[in-house]
mmCIF file of C-alpha atoms in Angstrom:
data_model
loop_
_atom_site.group_PDB
_atom_site.id
_atom_site.type_symbol
_atom_site.label_atom_id
_atom_site.label_comp_id
_atom_site.label_asym_id
_atom_site.label_seq_id
_atom_site.Cartn_x
_atom_site.Cartn_y
_atom_site.Cartn_z
ATOM 1 C CA MET V 74 141.512 11.162 141.772
ATOM 2 C CA SER V 75 144.046 7.815 141.910
ATOM 3 C CA GLU V 76 146.215 9.759 139.693
ATOM 4 C CA PHE V 77 146.340 12.208 142.309
ATOM 5 C CA TRP V 78 147.060 10.187 144.907
ATOM 6 C CA ALA V 79 149.691 8.364 143.334
ATOM 7 C CA ALA V 80 151.284 11.636 142.762
ATOM 8 C CA LEU V 81 151.362 12.563 146.127
ATOM 9 C CA TYR V 82 152.918 9.135 147.324
ATOM 10 C CA ILE V 83 155.782 10.075 144.673
ATOM 11 C CA VAL V 84 155.783 13.749 146.291
ATOM 12 C CA LEU V 85 156.022 11.509 149.700
ATOM 13 C CA LEU V 86 159.169 9.721 148.610
ATOM 14 C CA ALA V 87 160.991 12.025 146.557
ATOM 15 C CA GLY V 88 160.767 14.525 149.383
ATOM 16 C CA PHE V 89 162.084 11.616 151.734
ATOM 17 C CA THR V 90 164.555 10.655 149.096
ATOM 18 C CA GLY V 91 165.666 14.437 148.819
ATOM 19 C CA TYR V 92 166.107 14.291 152.922
ATOM 20 C CA GLU V 93 168.155 11.415 153.423
ATOM 21 C CA VAL V 94 170.328 12.092 150.575
ATOM 22 C CA ILE V 95 171.600 15.327 151.976
ATOM 23 C CA ARG V 96 171.540 14.291 155.591
ATOM 24 C CA ARG V 97 174.942 13.443 156.709
ATOM 25 C CA VAL V 98 176.890 16.045 154.303
ATOM 26 C CA PRO V 99 179.748 17.718 155.792
ATOM 27 C CA VAL V 100 179.944 21.796 156.019
ATOM 28 C CA ILE V 101 182.715 22.150 153.613
ATOM 29 C CA LEU V 102 179.876 20.786 150.700
ATOM 30 C CA HIS V 103 177.321 23.265 151.802
ATOM 31 C CA THR V 104 177.583 25.740 149.689
ATOM 32 C CA PRO V 105 178.439 23.210 146.456
ATOM 33 C CA LEU V 106 175.815 20.927 147.390
ATOM 34 C CA MET V 107 173.424 24.134 147.054
ATOM 35 C CA SER V 108 174.781 25.330 143.943
ATOM 36 C CA GLY V 109 174.258 21.540 142.457
ATOM 37 C CA SER V 110 170.716 21.039 143.479
ATOM 38 C CA ASN V 111 170.304 24.324 142.115
ATOM 39 C CA PHE V 112 171.240 22.986 138.775
ATOM 40 C CA ILE V 113 169.036 20.186 139.389
ATOM 41 C CA HIS V 114 165.987 22.017 139.172
ATOM 42 C CA GLY V 115 166.822 23.637 136.173
ATOM 43 C CA ILE V 116 164.839 20.576 134.999
ATOM 44 C CA VAL V 117 161.885 23.271 134.641
ATOM 45 C CA LEU V 118 163.545 24.041 130.861
ATOM 46 C CA VAL V 119 161.820 20.708 129.978
ATOM 47 C CA GLY V 120 158.851 22.086 131.385
ATOM 48 C CA ALA V 121 158.887 25.529 129.496
ATOM 49 C CA MET V 122 159.892 23.984 125.963
ATOM 50 C CA VAL V 123 156.580 21.904 126.668
ATOM 51 C CA VAL V 124 154.636 25.054 127.285
ATOM 52 C CA LEU V 125 156.160 27.046 124.610
ATOM 53 C CA GLY V 126 155.925 24.548 121.980
ATOM 54 C CA TYR V 127 152.099 24.365 122.598
ATOM 55 C CA ALA V 128 151.934 28.314 122.849
ATOM 56 C CA ASP V 129 149.073 29.636 120.182
ATOM 57 C CA THR V 130 148.998 33.663 120.741
ATOM 58 C CA PRO V 131 151.933 36.074 120.518
ATOM 59 C CA ALA V 132 151.762 36.623 124.364
ATOM 60 C CA GLU V 133 151.966 32.883 125.136
ATOM 61 C CA ARG V 134 155.093 32.897 122.682
ATOM 62 C CA ALA V 135 156.533 35.916 124.746
ATOM 63 C CA ILE V 136 156.187 34.555 127.739
ATOM 64 C CA GLY V 137 157.101 30.712 126.781
ATOM 65 C CA PHE V 138 160.086 32.110 125.204
ATOM 66 C CA LEU V 139 160.960 34.292 128.083
ATOM 67 C CA GLY V 140 160.449 30.516 130.431
ATOM 68 C CA VAL V 141 162.542 28.707 128.033
ATOM 69 C CA LEU V 142 165.420 31.368 128.078
ATOM 70 C CA LEU V 143 165.370 31.684 131.884
ATOM 71 C CA GLY V 144 165.479 27.919 132.140
ATOM 72 C CA ALA V 145 167.693 27.339 130.075
ATOM 73 C CA ALA V 146 169.981 30.092 132.090
ATOM 74 C CA ASN V 147 169.436 27.946 135.188
ATOM 75 C CA ALA V 148 170.435 25.080 133.973
ATOM 76 C CA ALA V 149 173.659 26.174 132.065
ATOM 77 C CA GLY V 150 174.792 28.213 134.603
ATOM 78 C CA GLY V 151 174.220 26.223 137.477
ATOM 79 C CA TYR V 152 176.241 23.619 135.825
ATOM 80 C CA ALA V 153 178.847 25.738 135.106
ATOM 81 C CA VAL V 154 178.996 27.390 138.856
ATOM 82 C CA THR V 155 178.800 23.634 140.497
ATOM 83 C CA ALA V 156 181.708 22.227 138.160
ATOM 84 C CA ARG V 157 183.968 25.059 139.134
ATOM 85 C CA MET V 158 183.027 24.998 142.773
ATOM 86 C CA LEU V 159 183.874 21.188 142.912
ATOM 87 C CA GLU V 160 187.162 21.777 140.852
ATOM 88 C CA MET V 161 188.086 24.078 143.545
ATOM 89 C CA PHE V 162 187.410 21.739 146.168
ATOM 90 C CA GLU V 163 189.011 18.644 144.721
ATOM 91 C CA ARG V 164 192.226 20.608 144.536
ATOM 92 C CA ARG V 165 192.404 21.632 147.608
ATOM 93 C CA LYS V 166 191.793 18.321 149.107
ATOM 94 C CA GLU V 167 194.789 17.073 146.864
ATOM 95 C CA GLY V 168 197.472 19.647 147.721
ATOM 96 C CA MET J 235 157.643 8.126 121.304
ATOM 97 C CA PRO J 236 155.668 9.160 124.409
ATOM 98 C CA ASN J 237 157.047 6.419 126.015
ATOM 99 C CA LEU J 238 160.692 6.368 125.123
ATOM 100 C CA ILE J 239 160.231 10.365 126.331
ATOM 101 C CA GLU J 240 158.797 9.234 129.591
ATOM 102 C CA ALA J 241 161.844 6.417 130.072
ATOM 103 C CA VAL J 242 164.138 9.045 129.421
ATOM 104 C CA TYR J 243 162.370 11.190 132.219
ATOM 105 C CA PHE J 244 162.554 8.474 134.332
ATOM 106 C CA LEU J 245 166.171 8.222 134.036
ATOM 107 C CA THR J 246 166.877 11.539 134.522
ATOM 108 C CA ALA J 247 165.063 11.750 137.930
ATOM 109 C CA PHE J 248 167.852 8.762 138.486
ATOM 110 C CA LEU J 249 170.515 10.422 137.705
ATOM 111 C CA PHE J 250 169.620 13.366 139.122
ATOM 112 C CA ILE J 251 169.151 11.598 142.582
ATOM 113 C CA MET J 252 172.325 9.538 142.066
ATOM 114 C CA GLY J 253 174.300 12.985 141.088
ATOM 115 C CA LEU J 254 172.575 14.535 144.165
ATOM 116 C CA ARG J 255 173.743 11.422 146.482
ATOM 117 C CA ARG J 256 177.412 11.468 144.779
ATOM 118 C CA MET J 257 177.651 15.158 145.087
ATOM 119 C CA SER J 258 176.998 15.091 149.051
ATOM 120 C CA HIS J 259 180.542 12.582 149.576
ATOM 121 C CA PRO J 260 183.922 14.677 149.195
ATOM 122 C CA ALA J 261 185.292 11.875 147.178
ATOM 123 C CA THR J 262 182.948 11.370 144.692
ATOM 124 C CA ALA J 263 181.260 15.029 144.377
ATOM 125 C CA ARG J 264 182.413 15.952 141.113
ATOM 126 C CA GLN J 265 181.214 13.064 139.326
ATOM 127 C CA GLY J 266 177.821 14.433 140.657
ATOM 128 C CA ILE J 267 177.532 16.870 138.948
ATOM 129 C CA VAL J 268 178.421 15.090 135.674
ATOM 130 C CA TRP J 269 176.065 12.291 135.900
ATOM 131 C CA ALA J 270 173.337 15.118 136.455
ATOM 132 C CA GLY J 271 174.474 17.531 133.692
ATOM 133 C CA VAL J 272 174.437 14.236 131.194
ATOM 134 C CA ALA J 273 170.356 13.315 132.494
ATOM 135 C CA MET J 274 169.754 17.055 131.671
ATOM 136 C CA LEU J 275 171.262 17.325 128.335
ATOM 137 C CA LEU J 276 168.912 13.661 127.703
ATOM 138 C CA ALA J 277 165.761 15.297 128.794
ATOM 139 C CA VAL J 278 166.026 18.702 127.068
ATOM 140 C CA ALA J 279 167.332 16.517 123.899
ATOM 141 C CA VAL J 280 164.233 14.134 123.973
ATOM 142 C CA THR J 281 161.730 17.058 124.964
ATOM 143 C CA PHE J 282 162.532 18.283 121.345
ATOM 144 C CA LEU J 283 160.771 14.825 119.916
ATOM 145 C CA TRP J 284 157.281 15.399 122.065
ATOM 146 C CA PRO J 285 154.600 14.737 119.650
ATOM 147 C CA GLY J 286 152.750 18.067 118.801
ATOM 148 C CA LEU J 287 155.057 20.631 119.684
ATOM 149 C CA ARG J 288 155.756 23.807 117.649
ATOM 150 C CA ASN J 289 158.205 26.795 117.650
ATOM 151 C CA HIS J 290 161.173 24.569 117.733
ATOM 152 C CA GLY J 291 163.285 27.740 116.570
ATOM 153 C CA LEU J 292 162.252 29.618 119.417
ATOM 154 C CA MET J 293 162.969 26.699 121.520
ATOM 155 C CA LEU J 294 166.456 26.592 120.354
ATOM 156 C CA LEU J 295 167.188 30.351 120.142
ATOM 157 C CA ALA J 296 166.155 30.704 123.656
ATOM 158 C CA ILE J 297 168.115 28.008 124.832
ATOM 159 C CA ALA J 298 171.130 29.372 122.738
ATOM 160 C CA ILE J 299 170.852 32.838 124.619
ATOM 161 C CA GLY J 300 169.378 32.137 128.237
ATOM 162 C CA GLY J 301 172.041 28.972 127.989
ATOM 163 C CA GLY J 302 174.713 30.649 126.183
ATOM 164 C CA VAL J 303 175.243 33.509 128.315
ATOM 165 C CA ALA J 304 174.771 31.732 131.571
ATOM 166 C CA TRP J 305 177.546 29.299 130.705
ATOM 167 C CA VAL J 306 179.949 32.214 129.605
ATOM 168 C CA LEU J 307 179.526 34.536 132.539
ATOM 169 C CA ALA J 308 179.503 31.398 134.972
ATOM 170 C CA GLY J 309 182.626 30.431 133.939
ATOM 171 C CA ARG J 310 183.973 34.067 133.921
ATOM 172 C CA VAL J 311 183.464 35.648 137.385
ATOM 173 C CA ALA J 312 186.013 35.274 140.149
ATOM 174 C CA MET J 313 185.421 32.032 142.411
ATOM 175 C CA THR J 314 184.290 34.684 145.495
ATOM 176 C CA ASP J 315 181.233 35.744 143.539
ATOM 177 C CA MET J 316 180.187 32.768 143.300
ATOM 178 C CA PRO J 317 177.528 32.616 146.073
ATOM 179 C CA GLN J 318 175.733 35.556 144.114
ATOM 180 C CA MET J 319 175.933 33.375 140.738
ATOM 181 C CA VAL J 320 174.173 30.548 142.422
ATOM 182 C CA ALA J 321 171.494 33.431 143.877
ATOM 183 C CA VAL J 322 170.964 34.584 139.726
ATOM 184 C CA TYR J 323 170.441 31.054 138.107
ATOM 185 C CA ASN J 324 168.412 29.953 140.938
ATOM 186 C CA GLY J 325 166.195 33.245 140.408
ATOM 187 C CA MET J 326 165.999 32.482 136.514
ATOM 188 C CA GLY J 327 164.357 28.800 137.548
ATOM 189 C CA GLY J 328 162.158 30.107 139.898
ATOM 190 C CA GLY J 329 161.214 32.594 136.421
ATOM 191 C CA ALA J 330 160.993 29.641 134.160
ATOM 192 C CA ALA J 331 158.611 28.389 136.999
ATOM 193 C CA GLY J 332 156.783 31.639 136.727
ATOM 194 C CA ALA J 333 156.376 31.809 133.431
ATOM 195 C CA ILE J 334 155.296 28.395 133.176
ATOM 196 C CA ALA J 335 152.437 29.446 135.401
ATOM 197 C CA ALA J 336 151.522 32.004 133.542
ATOM 198 C CA VAL J 337 150.900 30.884 130.049
ATOM 199 C CA GLU J 338 149.341 27.834 132.146
ATOM 200 C CA LEU J 339 146.872 30.138 133.390
ATOM 201 C CA LEU J 340 146.316 31.945 130.422
ATOM 202 C CA ARG J 341 145.410 29.203 128.395
ATOM 203 C CA GLY J 342 143.153 27.971 131.141
ATOM 204 C CA GLU J 343 144.028 24.038 130.175
ATOM 205 C CA VAL J 344 144.785 23.249 133.446
ATOM 206 C CA VAL J 345 142.311 20.665 134.782
ATOM 207 C CA GLY J 346 140.799 20.032 138.253
ATOM 208 C CA LEU J 347 140.624 22.957 141.195
ATOM 209 C CA GLY J 348 143.580 21.218 143.103
ATOM 210 C CA PHE J 349 146.155 21.182 139.808
ATOM 211 C CA VAL J 350 145.088 24.997 139.098
ATOM 212 C CA ALA J 351 145.627 26.041 142.697
ATOM 213 C CA LEU J 352 149.417 23.878 142.378
ATOM 214 C CA ALA J 353 150.033 25.987 139.258
ATOM 215 C CA VAL J 354 148.962 29.187 141.095
ATOM 216 C CA LEU J 355 151.158 28.336 143.964
ATOM 217 C CA GLY J 356 154.334 27.273 141.857
ATOM 218 C CA GLY J 357 153.858 30.580 140.347
ATOM 219 C CA LEU J 358 153.899 32.676 143.232
ATOM 220 C CA ILE J 359 156.828 30.816 144.830
ATOM 221 C CA GLY J 360 158.713 30.997 141.713
ATOM 222 C CA ALA J 361 158.135 34.779 140.938
ATOM 223 C CA VAL J 362 159.159 35.543 144.836
ATOM 224 C CA SER J 363 162.177 33.176 144.756
ATOM 225 C CA PHE J 364 162.864 35.737 141.043
ATOM 226 C CA SER J 365 162.600 38.883 142.432
ATOM 227 C CA GLY J 366 163.855 37.688 145.926
ATOM 228 C CA SER J 367 166.973 36.330 144.311
ATOM 229 C CA LEU J 368 167.736 38.944 142.173
ATOM 230 C CA ILE J 369 167.906 41.395 145.460
ATOM 231 C CA ALA J 370 169.793 38.583 147.067
ATOM 232 C CA PHE J 371 172.677 38.747 144.126
ATOM 233 C CA ALA J 372 172.301 42.929 144.363
ATOM 234 C CA LYS J 373 173.229 42.803 147.836
ATOM 235 C CA LEU J 374 176.587 40.412 147.945
ATOM 236 C CA GLN J 375 177.330 42.392 144.411
ATOM 237 C CA ARG J 376 177.087 45.640 146.281
ATOM 238 C CA LEU J 377 174.315 47.185 143.776
ATOM 239 C CA LEU J 378 172.566 47.617 147.225
ATOM 240 C CA ARG J 379 173.408 48.492 150.797
ATOM 241 C CA GLU J 380 174.520 45.261 152.450
ATOM 242 C CA ARG J 381 173.291 46.182 155.704
ATOM 243 C CA PRO J 382 169.547 45.243 156.386
ATOM 244 C CA ILE J 383 167.160 48.189 154.178
ATOM 245 C CA VAL J 384 164.779 48.637 156.654
ATOM 246 C CA PHE J 385 161.832 51.480 157.106
ATOM 247 C CA PRO J 386 158.523 52.288 159.014
ATOM 248 C CA ALA J 387 155.891 49.725 159.196
ATOM 249 C CA GLN J 388 157.757 47.524 157.222
ATOM 250 C CA GLN J 389 156.531 44.400 158.249
ATOM 251 C CA GLY J 390 153.160 46.052 157.607
ATOM 252 C CA VAL J 391 153.645 46.624 154.190
ATOM 253 C CA ASN J 392 155.506 43.228 153.518
ATOM 254 C CA LEU J 393 152.188 41.153 155.182
ATOM 255 C CA THR J 394 149.755 43.337 152.948
ATOM 256 C CA VAL J 395 151.178 43.010 149.771
ATOM 257 C CA LEU J 396 151.622 38.894 150.636
ATOM 258 C CA ALA J 397 148.183 38.932 151.658
ATOM 259 C CA GLY J 398 146.842 40.770 148.483
ATOM 260 C CA ALA J 399 149.109 38.156 146.358
ATOM 261 C CA LEU J 400 147.279 35.556 148.108
ATOM 262 C CA LEU J 401 143.661 36.913 147.190
ATOM 263 C CA LEU J 402 144.840 37.921 144.035
ATOM 264 C CA GLY J 403 146.097 34.089 143.414
ATOM 265 C CA ALA J 404 142.619 32.709 144.789
ATOM 266 C CA LEU J 405 140.729 34.691 142.415
ATOM 267 C CA LEU J 406 142.666 33.152 139.681
ATOM 268 C CA LEU J 407 140.944 30.067 140.974
ATOM 269 C CA GLY J 408 137.786 31.109 138.580
ATOM 270 C CA THR J 409 138.145 32.224 135.107
ATOM 271 C CA PRO J 410 141.192 34.615 135.240
ATOM 272 C CA SER J 411 141.447 37.362 133.292
ATOM 273 C CA PRO J 412 145.078 38.326 131.831
ATOM 274 C CA ALA J 413 144.491 42.007 134.109
ATOM 275 C CA THR J 414 144.183 39.825 137.198
ATOM 276 C CA ILE J 415 147.389 37.247 136.178
ATOM 277 C CA GLY J 416 149.282 40.289 135.753
ATOM 278 C CA LEU J 417 148.603 42.058 139.026
ATOM 279 C CA PHE J 418 148.713 38.228 140.276
ATOM 280 C CA PHE J 419 152.558 37.918 139.637
ATOM 281 C CA LEU J 420 153.673 41.790 140.348
ATOM 282 C CA ALA J 421 152.242 41.635 143.709
ATOM 283 C CA ALA J 422 154.161 38.199 144.306
ATOM 284 C CA LEU J 423 157.410 39.901 142.741
ATOM 285 C CA ALA J 424 157.075 43.175 144.692
ATOM 286 C CA PHE J 425 156.511 40.448 148.138
ATOM 287 C CA GLY J 426 160.038 38.688 146.789
ATOM 288 C CA VAL J 427 161.883 42.221 146.655
ATOM 289 C CA LEU J 428 160.126 43.489 150.077
ATOM 290 C CA MET J 429 161.049 40.300 152.114
ATOM 291 C CA THR J 430 164.732 40.295 151.076
ATOM 292 C CA LEU J 431 165.322 44.184 151.158
ATOM 293 C CA PRO J 432 165.301 43.661 155.303
ATOM 294 C CA ILE J 433 168.514 40.937 155.763
ATOM 295 C CA GLY J 434 172.215 41.729 155.520
ATOM 296 C CA GLY J 435 174.793 40.434 153.649
ATOM 297 C CA ALA J 436 176.296 37.765 155.696
ATOM 298 C CA ASP J 437 173.133 36.052 155.860
ATOM 299 C CA MET J 438 172.883 35.913 152.338
ATOM 300 C CA PRO J 439 173.844 32.283 151.807
ATOM 301 C CA VAL J 440 171.001 31.144 154.135
ATOM 302 C CA VAL J 441 168.877 32.577 152.090
ATOM 303 C CA ILE J 442 170.181 31.812 148.776
ATOM 304 C CA SER J 443 169.569 28.390 149.856
ATOM 305 C CA LEU J 444 166.087 29.014 151.063
ATOM 306 C CA TYR J 445 165.151 30.674 147.638
ATOM 307 C CA ASN J 446 166.792 27.497 146.042
ATOM 308 C CA ALA J 447 164.079 25.074 148.047
ATOM 309 C CA LEU J 448 161.465 27.593 146.818
ATOM 310 C CA THR J 449 162.466 27.181 143.328
ATOM 311 C CA GLY J 450 162.308 23.309 143.543
ATOM 312 C CA LEU J 451 159.065 23.506 145.324
ATOM 313 C CA ALA J 452 157.619 25.654 142.682
ATOM 314 C CA VAL J 453 159.165 23.564 139.851
ATOM 315 C CA ALA J 454 157.356 20.588 141.318
ATOM 316 C CA PHE J 455 154.327 22.456 141.552
ATOM 317 C CA GLU J 456 154.596 23.452 137.872
ATOM 318 C CA GLY J 457 155.316 19.665 137.199
ATOM 319 C CA PHE J 458 151.940 18.774 138.659
ATOM 320 C CA ALA J 459 149.927 21.768 136.515
ATOM 321 C CA ILE J 460 151.439 20.530 133.151
ATOM 322 C CA ASN J 461 151.927 16.641 134.103
ATOM 323 C CA ASN J 462 155.646 16.141 133.936
ATOM 324 C CA MET J 463 157.135 13.719 136.401
ATOM 325 C CA ALA J 464 160.374 14.786 135.931
ATOM 326 C CA MET J 465 159.911 18.168 137.315
ATOM 327 C CA ILE J 466 157.493 16.568 140.088
ATOM 328 C CA VAL J 467 160.245 13.920 141.113
ATOM 329 C CA ALA J 468 163.235 16.614 141.175
ATOM 330 C CA GLY J 469 161.568 19.544 142.163
ATOM 331 C CA THR J 470 160.413 17.705 145.288
ATOM 332 C CA VAL J 471 163.904 16.002 145.755
ATOM 333 C CA VAL J 472 165.507 19.613 145.685
ATOM 334 C CA GLY J 473 162.547 21.337 147.766
ATOM 335 C CA ALA J 474 163.254 18.682 150.688
ATOM 336 C CA ALA J 475 167.245 18.817 150.356
ATOM 337 C CA GLY J 476 167.039 22.554 149.578
ATOM 338 C CA THR J 477 164.950 22.871 152.870
ATOM 339 C CA LEU J 478 167.392 20.457 154.995
ATOM 340 C CA LEU J 479 170.610 22.331 153.710
ATOM 341 C CA THR J 480 168.877 25.310 154.904
ATOM 342 C CA GLN J 481 168.468 24.428 157.973
ATOM 343 C CA LEU J 482 172.198 22.875 158.316
ATOM 344 C CA MET J 483 173.481 26.154 156.927
ATOM 345 C CA ALA J 484 171.805 28.597 159.607
ATOM 346 C CA LYS J 485 172.721 25.839 162.339
ATOM 347 C CA ALA J 486 176.350 26.262 161.009
ATOM 348 C CA MET J 487 175.996 30.100 161.730
ATOM 349 C CA ASN J 488 174.599 29.321 165.680
ATOM 350 C CA ARG J 489 171.165 31.158 163.894
ATOM 351 C CA SER J 490 167.713 30.331 163.375
ATOM 352 C CA LEU J 491 166.324 30.709 160.091
ATOM 353 C CA ALA J 492 163.739 32.584 161.823
ATOM 354 C CA ASN J 493 166.353 34.750 163.019
ATOM 355 C CA VAL J 494 167.641 34.869 159.630
ATOM 356 C CA LEU J 495 164.654 35.893 158.206
ATOM 357 C CA PHE J 496 162.944 38.660 160.562
ATOM 358 C CA GLY J 497 166.329 39.438 162.730
ATOM 359 C CA ALA J 498 166.405 43.178 161.399
ATOM 360 C CA PHE J 499 162.975 43.607 162.610
ATOM 361 C CA GLY J 500 163.045 45.345 165.805
ATOM 362 C CA ALA J 501 165.975 43.875 166.994
ATOM 363 C CA GLU J 502 168.827 46.704 168.187
ATOM 364 C CA GLU J 503 171.538 43.979 168.652
ATOM 365 C CA GLU J 504 171.322 42.571 165.626
ATOM 366 C CA SER J 505 171.782 45.651 163.777
ATOM 367 C CA ALA J 506 175.733 45.733 164.935
ATOM 368 C CA GLY J 507 176.152 42.405 162.359
#
């Protein structure tokens, strides 16, 4: 039970962190930031890898494989899209 | 080895938060994504060292295909098509969370009713985010009509499907059969489609942001189910930041979130926009 409560406190603090980090963001950064946070939940890839790593039956392996595939697309695509958006943003600022 | 893995996950969570912080200021935004990217690479690399894992070849293959295709496509699309690319990749993350839930429920190895409930809820949210994001993509890509798609008794149908998904989810708290698990995910996927159809193309960025926050939440819940701290922290941070971002985006359009989500229902003045 104490582990559960520790996890709950972590969620409280992490949620507050997420809120505070975004609080005063300028409107032009809304979309790049949405894209950036989209990349960050690509960490789901790591969980999918562990699940595939423990899979025994063909069904588990198939779903696990799909999970890793989707997670990798989230991470790789999320990074590439965000990097491109921010690149454009910086050029516009310099010009 | 587990200590090394946990240490790297801790560093990953720290770098994600610092990266997000840098991304929220114009001058440091570009560094921010690089920091987060380095953290992601570290976390993925160290996960291969996880004790007792098998199927490494399958992992590498799935990462190569999924990551490779996404990377190439993201580099090729026009800048104006970026919002729908965010939608697609966000949907993929939701789908991955759903896949984790599906395997965990099939194996029945999640211990404790609370954690099983989180696994189910994360699966539900992940699946809704997956299919909803794909509809958002299809609308922005003009594969579907951009205007709100409405049909008679739509709200009733949507609510019935959602209630069905929740009911099936409740059944999964006992000893789930593969058929129940399958039906549960079908209902969740159907609800994601139905929820997004009545929303117009102009409102899609707000909706994509909402699905982004939901995927974060799903990832955090699945983190609980498989006891992965990096997923819990990163998912929660994105869930909170994404929720706030969704509200800010709606506010910037002078709309409320409820108006964006349900505006197509019975609001004649909305159909002009």
